[in-house]
Short mmCIF file of C-alpha atoms in Angstrom, two decimals:
data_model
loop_
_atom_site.label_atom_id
_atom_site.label_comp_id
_atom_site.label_asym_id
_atom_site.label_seq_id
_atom_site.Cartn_x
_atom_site.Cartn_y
_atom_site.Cartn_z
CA UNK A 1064 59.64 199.29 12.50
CA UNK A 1065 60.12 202.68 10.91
CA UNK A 1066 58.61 203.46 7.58
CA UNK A 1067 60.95 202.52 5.04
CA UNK A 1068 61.86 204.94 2.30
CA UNK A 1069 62.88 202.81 -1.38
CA UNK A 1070 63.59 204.57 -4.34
CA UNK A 1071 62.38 203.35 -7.34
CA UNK A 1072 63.52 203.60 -10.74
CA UNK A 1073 62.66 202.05 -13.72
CA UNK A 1074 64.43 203.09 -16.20
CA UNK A 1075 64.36 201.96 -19.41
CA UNK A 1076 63.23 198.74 -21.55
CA UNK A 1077 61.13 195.91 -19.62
CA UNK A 1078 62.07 198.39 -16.90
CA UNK A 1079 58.83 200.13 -16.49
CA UNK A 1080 57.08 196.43 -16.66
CA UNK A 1081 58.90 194.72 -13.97
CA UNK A 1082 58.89 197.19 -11.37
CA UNK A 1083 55.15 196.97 -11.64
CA UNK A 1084 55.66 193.38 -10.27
CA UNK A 1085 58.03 195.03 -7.28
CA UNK A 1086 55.15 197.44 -6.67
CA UNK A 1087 52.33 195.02 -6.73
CA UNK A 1088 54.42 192.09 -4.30
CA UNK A 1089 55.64 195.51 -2.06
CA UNK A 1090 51.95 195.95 -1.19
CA UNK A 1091 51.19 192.33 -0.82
CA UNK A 1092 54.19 192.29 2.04
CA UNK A 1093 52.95 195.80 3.38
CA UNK A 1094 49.59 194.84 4.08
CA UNK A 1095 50.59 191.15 5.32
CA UNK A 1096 53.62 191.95 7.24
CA UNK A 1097 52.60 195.24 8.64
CA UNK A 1098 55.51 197.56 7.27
CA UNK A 1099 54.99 200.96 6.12
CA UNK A 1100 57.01 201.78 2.29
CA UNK A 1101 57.21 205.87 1.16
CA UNK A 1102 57.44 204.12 -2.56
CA UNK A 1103 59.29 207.13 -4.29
CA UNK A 1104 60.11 207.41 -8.19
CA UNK A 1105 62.75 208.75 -9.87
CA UNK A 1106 64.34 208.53 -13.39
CA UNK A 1107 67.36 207.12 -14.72
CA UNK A 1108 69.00 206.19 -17.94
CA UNK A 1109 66.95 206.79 -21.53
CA UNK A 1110 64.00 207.98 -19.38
CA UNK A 1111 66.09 210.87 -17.55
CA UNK A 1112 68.11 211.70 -20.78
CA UNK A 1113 64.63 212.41 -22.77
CA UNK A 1114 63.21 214.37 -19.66
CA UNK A 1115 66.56 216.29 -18.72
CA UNK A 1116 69.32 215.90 -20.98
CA UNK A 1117 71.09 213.46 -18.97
CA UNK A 1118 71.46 209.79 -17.91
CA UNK A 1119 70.91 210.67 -14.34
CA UNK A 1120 70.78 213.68 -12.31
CA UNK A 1121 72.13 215.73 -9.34
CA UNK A 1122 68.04 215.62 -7.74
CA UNK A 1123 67.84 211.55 -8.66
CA UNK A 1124 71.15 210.98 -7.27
CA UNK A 1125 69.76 212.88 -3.47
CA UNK A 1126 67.17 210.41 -3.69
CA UNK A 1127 69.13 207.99 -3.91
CA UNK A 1128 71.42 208.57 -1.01
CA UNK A 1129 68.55 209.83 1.15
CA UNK A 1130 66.68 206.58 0.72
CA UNK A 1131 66.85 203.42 2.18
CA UNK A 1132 67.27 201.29 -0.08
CA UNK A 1133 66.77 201.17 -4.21
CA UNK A 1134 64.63 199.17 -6.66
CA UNK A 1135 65.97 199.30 -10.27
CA UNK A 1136 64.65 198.03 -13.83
CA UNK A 1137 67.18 198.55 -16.26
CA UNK A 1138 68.88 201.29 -18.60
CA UNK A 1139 69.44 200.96 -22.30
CA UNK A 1140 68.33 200.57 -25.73
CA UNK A 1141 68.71 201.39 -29.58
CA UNK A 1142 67.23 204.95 -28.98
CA UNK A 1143 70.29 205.97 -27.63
CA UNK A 1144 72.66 203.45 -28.82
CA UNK A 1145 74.40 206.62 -31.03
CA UNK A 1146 75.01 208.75 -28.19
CA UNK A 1147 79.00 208.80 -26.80
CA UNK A 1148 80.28 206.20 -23.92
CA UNK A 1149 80.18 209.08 -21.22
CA UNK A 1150 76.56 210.23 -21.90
CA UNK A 1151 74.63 206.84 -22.78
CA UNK A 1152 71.77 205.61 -20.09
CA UNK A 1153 74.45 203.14 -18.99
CA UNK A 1154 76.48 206.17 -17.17
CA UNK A 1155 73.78 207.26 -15.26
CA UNK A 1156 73.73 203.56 -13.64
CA UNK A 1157 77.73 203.62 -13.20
CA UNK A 1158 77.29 207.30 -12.16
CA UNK A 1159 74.53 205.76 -9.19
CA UNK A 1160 76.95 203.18 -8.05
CA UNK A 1161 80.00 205.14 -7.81
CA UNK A 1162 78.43 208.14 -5.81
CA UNK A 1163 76.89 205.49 -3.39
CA UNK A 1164 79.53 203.85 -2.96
CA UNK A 1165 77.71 200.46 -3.69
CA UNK A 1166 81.33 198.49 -4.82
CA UNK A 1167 79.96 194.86 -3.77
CA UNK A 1168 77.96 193.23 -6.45
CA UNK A 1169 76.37 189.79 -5.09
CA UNK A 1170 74.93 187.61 -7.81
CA UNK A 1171 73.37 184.43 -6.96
CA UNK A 1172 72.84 181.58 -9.01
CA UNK A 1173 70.24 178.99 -8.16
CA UNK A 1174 68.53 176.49 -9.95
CA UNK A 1175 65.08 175.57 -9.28
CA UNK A 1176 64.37 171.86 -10.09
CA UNK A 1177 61.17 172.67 -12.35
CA UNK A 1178 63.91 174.27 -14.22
CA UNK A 1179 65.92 171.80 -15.14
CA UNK A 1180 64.91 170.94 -18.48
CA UNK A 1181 64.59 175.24 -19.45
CA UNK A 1182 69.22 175.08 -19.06
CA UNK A 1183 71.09 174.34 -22.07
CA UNK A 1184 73.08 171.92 -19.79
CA UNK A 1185 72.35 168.37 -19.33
CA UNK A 1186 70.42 167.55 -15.76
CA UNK A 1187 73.16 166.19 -14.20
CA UNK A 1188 75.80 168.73 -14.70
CA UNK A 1189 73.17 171.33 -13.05
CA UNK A 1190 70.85 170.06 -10.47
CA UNK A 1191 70.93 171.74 -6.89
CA UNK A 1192 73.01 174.32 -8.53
CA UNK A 1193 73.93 176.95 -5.51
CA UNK A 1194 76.34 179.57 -6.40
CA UNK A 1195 77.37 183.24 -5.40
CA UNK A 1196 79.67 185.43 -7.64
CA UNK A 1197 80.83 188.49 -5.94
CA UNK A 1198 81.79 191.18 -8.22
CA UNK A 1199 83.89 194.50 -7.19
CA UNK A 1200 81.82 197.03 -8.91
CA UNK A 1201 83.28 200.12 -8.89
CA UNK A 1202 86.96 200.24 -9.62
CA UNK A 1203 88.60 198.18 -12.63
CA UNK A 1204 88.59 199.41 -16.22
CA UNK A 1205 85.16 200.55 -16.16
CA UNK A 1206 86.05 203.50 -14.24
CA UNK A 1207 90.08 203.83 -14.81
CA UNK A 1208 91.51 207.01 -15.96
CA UNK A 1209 92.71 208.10 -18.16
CA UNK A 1210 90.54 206.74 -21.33
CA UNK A 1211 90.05 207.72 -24.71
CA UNK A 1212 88.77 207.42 -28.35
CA UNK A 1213 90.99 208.96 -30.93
CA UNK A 1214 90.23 207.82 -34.93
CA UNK A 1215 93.42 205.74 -34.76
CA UNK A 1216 93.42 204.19 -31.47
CA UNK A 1217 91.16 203.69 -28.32
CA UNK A 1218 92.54 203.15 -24.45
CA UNK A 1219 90.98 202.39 -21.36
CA UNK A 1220 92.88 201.90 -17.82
CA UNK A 1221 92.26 199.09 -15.37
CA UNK A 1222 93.35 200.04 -12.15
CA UNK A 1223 92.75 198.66 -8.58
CA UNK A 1224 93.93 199.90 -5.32
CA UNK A 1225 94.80 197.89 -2.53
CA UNK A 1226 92.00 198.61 -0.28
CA UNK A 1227 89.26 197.81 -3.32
CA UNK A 1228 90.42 194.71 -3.11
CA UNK A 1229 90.65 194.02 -0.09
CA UNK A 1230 87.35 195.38 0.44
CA UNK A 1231 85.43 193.06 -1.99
CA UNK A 1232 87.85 190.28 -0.92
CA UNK A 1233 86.39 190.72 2.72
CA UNK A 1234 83.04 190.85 1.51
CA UNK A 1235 83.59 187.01 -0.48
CA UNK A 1236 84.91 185.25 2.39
CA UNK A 1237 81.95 186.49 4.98
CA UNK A 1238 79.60 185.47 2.37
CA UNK A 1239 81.14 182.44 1.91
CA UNK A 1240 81.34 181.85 5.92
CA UNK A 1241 77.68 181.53 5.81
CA UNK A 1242 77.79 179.24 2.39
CA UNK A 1243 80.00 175.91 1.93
CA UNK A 1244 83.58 178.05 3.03
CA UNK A 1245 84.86 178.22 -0.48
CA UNK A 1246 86.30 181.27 -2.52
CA UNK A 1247 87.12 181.29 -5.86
CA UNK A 1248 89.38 184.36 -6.57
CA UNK A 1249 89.31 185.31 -10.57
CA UNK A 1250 91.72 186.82 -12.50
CA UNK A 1251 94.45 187.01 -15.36
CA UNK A 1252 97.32 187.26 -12.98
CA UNK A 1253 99.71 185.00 -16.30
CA UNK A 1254 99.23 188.57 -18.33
CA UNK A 1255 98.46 191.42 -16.17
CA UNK A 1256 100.21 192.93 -13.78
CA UNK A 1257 96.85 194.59 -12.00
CA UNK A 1258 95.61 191.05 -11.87
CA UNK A 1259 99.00 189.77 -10.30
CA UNK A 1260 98.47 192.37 -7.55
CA UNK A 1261 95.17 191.07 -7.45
CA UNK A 1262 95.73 187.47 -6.26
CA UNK A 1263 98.68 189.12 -3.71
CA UNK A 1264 96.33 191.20 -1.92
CA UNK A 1265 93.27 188.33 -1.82
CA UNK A 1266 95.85 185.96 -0.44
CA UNK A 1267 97.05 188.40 2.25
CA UNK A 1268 92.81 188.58 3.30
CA UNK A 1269 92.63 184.88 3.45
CA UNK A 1270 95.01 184.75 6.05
CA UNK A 1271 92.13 186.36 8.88
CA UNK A 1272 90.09 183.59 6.88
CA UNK A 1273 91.78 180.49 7.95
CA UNK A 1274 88.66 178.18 8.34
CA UNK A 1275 87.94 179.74 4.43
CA UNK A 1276 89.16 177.61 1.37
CA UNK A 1277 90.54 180.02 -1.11
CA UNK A 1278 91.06 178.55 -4.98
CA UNK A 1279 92.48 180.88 -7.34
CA UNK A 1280 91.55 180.61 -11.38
CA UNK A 1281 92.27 182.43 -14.61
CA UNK A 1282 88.88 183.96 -16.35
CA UNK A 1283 89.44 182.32 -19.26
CA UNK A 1284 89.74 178.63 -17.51
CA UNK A 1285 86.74 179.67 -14.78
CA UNK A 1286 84.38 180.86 -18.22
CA UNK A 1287 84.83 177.09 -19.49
CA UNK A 1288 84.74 175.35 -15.68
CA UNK A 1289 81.42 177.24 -15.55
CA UNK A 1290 80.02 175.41 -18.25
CA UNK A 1291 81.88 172.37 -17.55
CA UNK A 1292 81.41 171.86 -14.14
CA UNK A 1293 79.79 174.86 -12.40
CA UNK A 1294 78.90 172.69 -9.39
CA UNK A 1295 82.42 172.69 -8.36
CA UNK A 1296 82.01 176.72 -7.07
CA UNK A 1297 80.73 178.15 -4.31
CA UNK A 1298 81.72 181.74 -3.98
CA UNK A 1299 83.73 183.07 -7.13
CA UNK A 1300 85.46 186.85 -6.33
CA UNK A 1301 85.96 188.62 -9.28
CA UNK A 1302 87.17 192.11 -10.54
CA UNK A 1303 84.69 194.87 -12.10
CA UNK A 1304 84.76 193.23 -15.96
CA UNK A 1305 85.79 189.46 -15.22
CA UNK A 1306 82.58 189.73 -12.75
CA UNK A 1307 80.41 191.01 -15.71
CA UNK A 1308 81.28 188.66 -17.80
CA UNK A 1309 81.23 185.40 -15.89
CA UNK A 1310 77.49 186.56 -14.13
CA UNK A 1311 75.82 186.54 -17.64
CA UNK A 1312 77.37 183.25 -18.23
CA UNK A 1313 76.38 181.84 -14.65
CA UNK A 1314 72.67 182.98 -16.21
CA UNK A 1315 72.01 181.10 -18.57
CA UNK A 1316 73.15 178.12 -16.38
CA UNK A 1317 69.31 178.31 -14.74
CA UNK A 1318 67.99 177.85 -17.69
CA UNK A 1319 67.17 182.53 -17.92
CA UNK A 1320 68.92 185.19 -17.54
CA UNK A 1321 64.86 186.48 -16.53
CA UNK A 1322 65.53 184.38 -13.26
CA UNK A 1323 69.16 186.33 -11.52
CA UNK A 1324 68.83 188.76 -9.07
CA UNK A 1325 71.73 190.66 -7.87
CA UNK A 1326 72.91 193.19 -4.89
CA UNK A 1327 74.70 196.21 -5.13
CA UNK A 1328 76.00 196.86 -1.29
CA UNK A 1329 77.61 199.66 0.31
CA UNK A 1330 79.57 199.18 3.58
CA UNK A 1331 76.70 199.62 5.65
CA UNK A 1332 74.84 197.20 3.83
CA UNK A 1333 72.34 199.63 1.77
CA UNK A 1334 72.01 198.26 -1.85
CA UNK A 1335 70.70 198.56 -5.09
CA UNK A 1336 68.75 195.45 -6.10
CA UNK A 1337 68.18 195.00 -9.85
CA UNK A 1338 67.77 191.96 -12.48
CA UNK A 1339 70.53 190.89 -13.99
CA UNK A 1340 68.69 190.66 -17.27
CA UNK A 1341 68.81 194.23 -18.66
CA UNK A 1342 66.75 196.28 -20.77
CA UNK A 1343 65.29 193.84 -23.30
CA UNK A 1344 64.31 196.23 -25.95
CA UNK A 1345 63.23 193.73 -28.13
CA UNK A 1346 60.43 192.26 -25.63
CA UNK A 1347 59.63 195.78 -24.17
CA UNK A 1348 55.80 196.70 -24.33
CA UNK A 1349 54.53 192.57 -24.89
CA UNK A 1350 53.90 191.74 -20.93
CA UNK A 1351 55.78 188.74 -21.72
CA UNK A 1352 59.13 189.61 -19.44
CA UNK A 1353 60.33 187.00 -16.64
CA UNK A 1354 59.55 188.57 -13.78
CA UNK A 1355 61.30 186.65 -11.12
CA UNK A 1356 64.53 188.17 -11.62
CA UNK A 1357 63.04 191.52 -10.19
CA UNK A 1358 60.65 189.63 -7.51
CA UNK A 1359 63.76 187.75 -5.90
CA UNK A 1360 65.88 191.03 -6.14
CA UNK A 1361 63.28 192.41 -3.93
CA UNK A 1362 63.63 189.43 -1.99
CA UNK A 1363 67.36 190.12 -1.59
CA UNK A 1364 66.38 193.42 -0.23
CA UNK A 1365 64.57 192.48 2.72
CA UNK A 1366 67.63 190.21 3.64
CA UNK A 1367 70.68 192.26 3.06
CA UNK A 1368 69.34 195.50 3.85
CA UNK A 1369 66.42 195.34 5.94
CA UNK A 1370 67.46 192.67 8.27
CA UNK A 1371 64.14 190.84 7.14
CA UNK A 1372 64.89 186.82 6.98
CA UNK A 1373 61.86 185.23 7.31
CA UNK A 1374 59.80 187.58 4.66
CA UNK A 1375 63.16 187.40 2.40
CA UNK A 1376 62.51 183.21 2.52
CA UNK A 1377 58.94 183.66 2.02
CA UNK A 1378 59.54 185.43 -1.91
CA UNK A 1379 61.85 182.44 -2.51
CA UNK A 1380 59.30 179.82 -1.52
CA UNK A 1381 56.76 181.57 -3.42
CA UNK A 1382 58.75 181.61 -6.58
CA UNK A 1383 59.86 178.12 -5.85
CA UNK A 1384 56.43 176.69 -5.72
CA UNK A 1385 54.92 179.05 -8.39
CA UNK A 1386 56.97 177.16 -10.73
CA UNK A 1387 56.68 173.53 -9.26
CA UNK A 1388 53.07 174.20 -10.08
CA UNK A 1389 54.32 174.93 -13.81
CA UNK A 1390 53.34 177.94 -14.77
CA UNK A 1391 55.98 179.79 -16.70
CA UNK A 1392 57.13 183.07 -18.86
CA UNK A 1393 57.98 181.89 -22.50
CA UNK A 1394 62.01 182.34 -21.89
CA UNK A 1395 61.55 179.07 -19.08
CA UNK A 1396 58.68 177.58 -20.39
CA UNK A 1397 58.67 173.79 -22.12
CA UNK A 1398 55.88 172.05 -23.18
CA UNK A 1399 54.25 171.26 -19.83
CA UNK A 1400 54.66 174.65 -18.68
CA UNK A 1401 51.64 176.83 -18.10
CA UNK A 1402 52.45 180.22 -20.15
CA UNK A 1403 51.91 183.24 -18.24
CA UNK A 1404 52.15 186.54 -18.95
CA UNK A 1405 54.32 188.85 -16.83
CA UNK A 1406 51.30 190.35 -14.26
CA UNK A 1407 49.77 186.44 -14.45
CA UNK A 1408 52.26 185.33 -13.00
CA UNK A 1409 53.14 187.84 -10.73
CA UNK A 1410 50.03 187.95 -9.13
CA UNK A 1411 50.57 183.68 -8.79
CA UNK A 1412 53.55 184.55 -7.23
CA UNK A 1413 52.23 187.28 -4.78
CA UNK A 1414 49.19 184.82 -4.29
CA UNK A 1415 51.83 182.07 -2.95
CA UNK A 1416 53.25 185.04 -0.57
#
């Protein structure tokens, strides 16, 4: 196998911390597996806007398309909270995605038994939770035009075209092929026209999907069924901002938002992997951030876009039994757990590896 070139950025945040556990389990597989990484860093978000004036940059943005694959931390935080929409750390991640061309956002959502007892939902409503929320990721209203702020009135547009969604649409029912052959399509189709067009151009895709089950659900209703009965779900497809939204929610169903991974794929299958969990300003510097969000990203890696199965299954056991042994960041812990800091239990994890 050919060296592999990954990009790494860490941004902002618990960014900086977490890649640390990317780097330190990257060597771990390097040395056990026999695969060469050119481990290259660039800056993004806060940490590119201090250096160079902006959230990301023409240089980190060659990197990015000249690599193989990406590792990011996060972007964000009160720093630069004053700063206007179009020149926050958050652009420089849109920015990334759009010019990649990374519009498929896979977010899983698994629940571990050992933790069970860290969701705010009963046992029973949760256990052997197994679900996959597809996102589109870079159309909708977060990139529409035209947009504005005026001191009277604000505007965004939320626009799709037809191949976007049927794109992203593809994208669910494959996934779901391989899963329990159940989509979920999201939207708001009762009030908005884009959404109406939507469900019309996911139905259409279903149709070279016949062996596919294909639901359809308004956000607000599919927010409360996740809470309610998230079982019930296998794949969910969702626009750019209904996909945001419901992902944080699916979260906290395993008990952390420390514990999501997520995918950002191209058509070719190179991605962005990242935790779902953000910046985290307020834990930043303590060594006390989950993380297993990052570690299973990585894990996602070496399945979607390095055709790497059995090493992909390996970071998933690891975490698995890591925690059936108890031990535990303070956002999953309860009083049994074992309290680790982030590099303890990194280095458990990478031990299980």
């Amino acid at each position: 196998m050919k060296d592999i070139d990954l990009l790494l950025l860490s941004g902002d945040g618990v960014g900086p911390e977490i890649m640390e556990s990317a780097i330190s389990l990257l060597e771990k597989i390097q040395s056990s597996f026999k695969i060469n990484f050119n481990l290259i860093e660039g800056l993004i978000g806060g940490a590119s806007i201090d250096a160079h004036g902006l959230p990301v940059t023409d240089e980190t943005l060659n990197q990015a398309s000249q690599a193989d694959s990406i590792l990011f931390g996060a972007v964000g935080g009160p720093k630069w909270d004053s700063l206007p929409p179009n020149e926050k750390p958050e652009k420089g991640l849109l920015e990334l995605r759009s010019s990649l061309g990374l519009f498929a956002n896979l977010r899983p959502a698994i629940l571990f038994d050992s933790s069970l007892e860290a969701s705010s939902l009963k046992p029973d409503i949760i256990k052997d939770l197994d679900m996959l929320i597809v996102r589109e990721l870079t159309g909708g209203i977060y990139f529409g035009e035209p947009r504005g702020k005026k001191s009277s009135s604000a505007f965004n547009t939320m626009i799709y075209e037809r191949h976007e969604v049927e794109r992203i649409a593809r994208v669910a029912f494959d996934s779901a092929s391989l899963r329990n052959k159940k989509v979920c399509s999201v939207d708001k189709s009762n009030v908005l026209e884009v959404s109406e067009f939507w469900r019309e151009v996911v139905i259409d895709v279903s149709k070279d999907y016949p062996d596919i089950e294909l639901s359809h659900m308004l956000v607000d209703n599919a927010a409360m069924q996740l809470v309610k009965n998230p079982k019930q779900f296998d794949v969910i497809l969702s626009s750019n901002l209904f996909g945001d939204i419901l992902s944080d929610i699916s979260a906290m169903l395993t008990g952390s938002i420390g514990m999501l991974p997520s995918a950002s794929l191209d058509n070719r299958n190179k991605g962005l992997y990242e935790p779902v969990h953000g910046s985290a300003p307020d834990i930043a510097g303590q060594g006390t951030v989950n993380p297993i969000a990052m570690i299973l990203s990585v894990g996602m890696m070496f399945r979607y876009s390095l055709d790497q199965l059995e090493i992909s299954e390996k970071i998933k056991s690891a975490v698995s039994n890591t925690l059936n042994d108890g031990y535990a960041t303070e956002d999953i812990a309860d009083k049994n757990s074992k309290i680790c800091s982030t590099k303890e239990l990194t280095k458990i994890i990478i031990d299980h590896v």
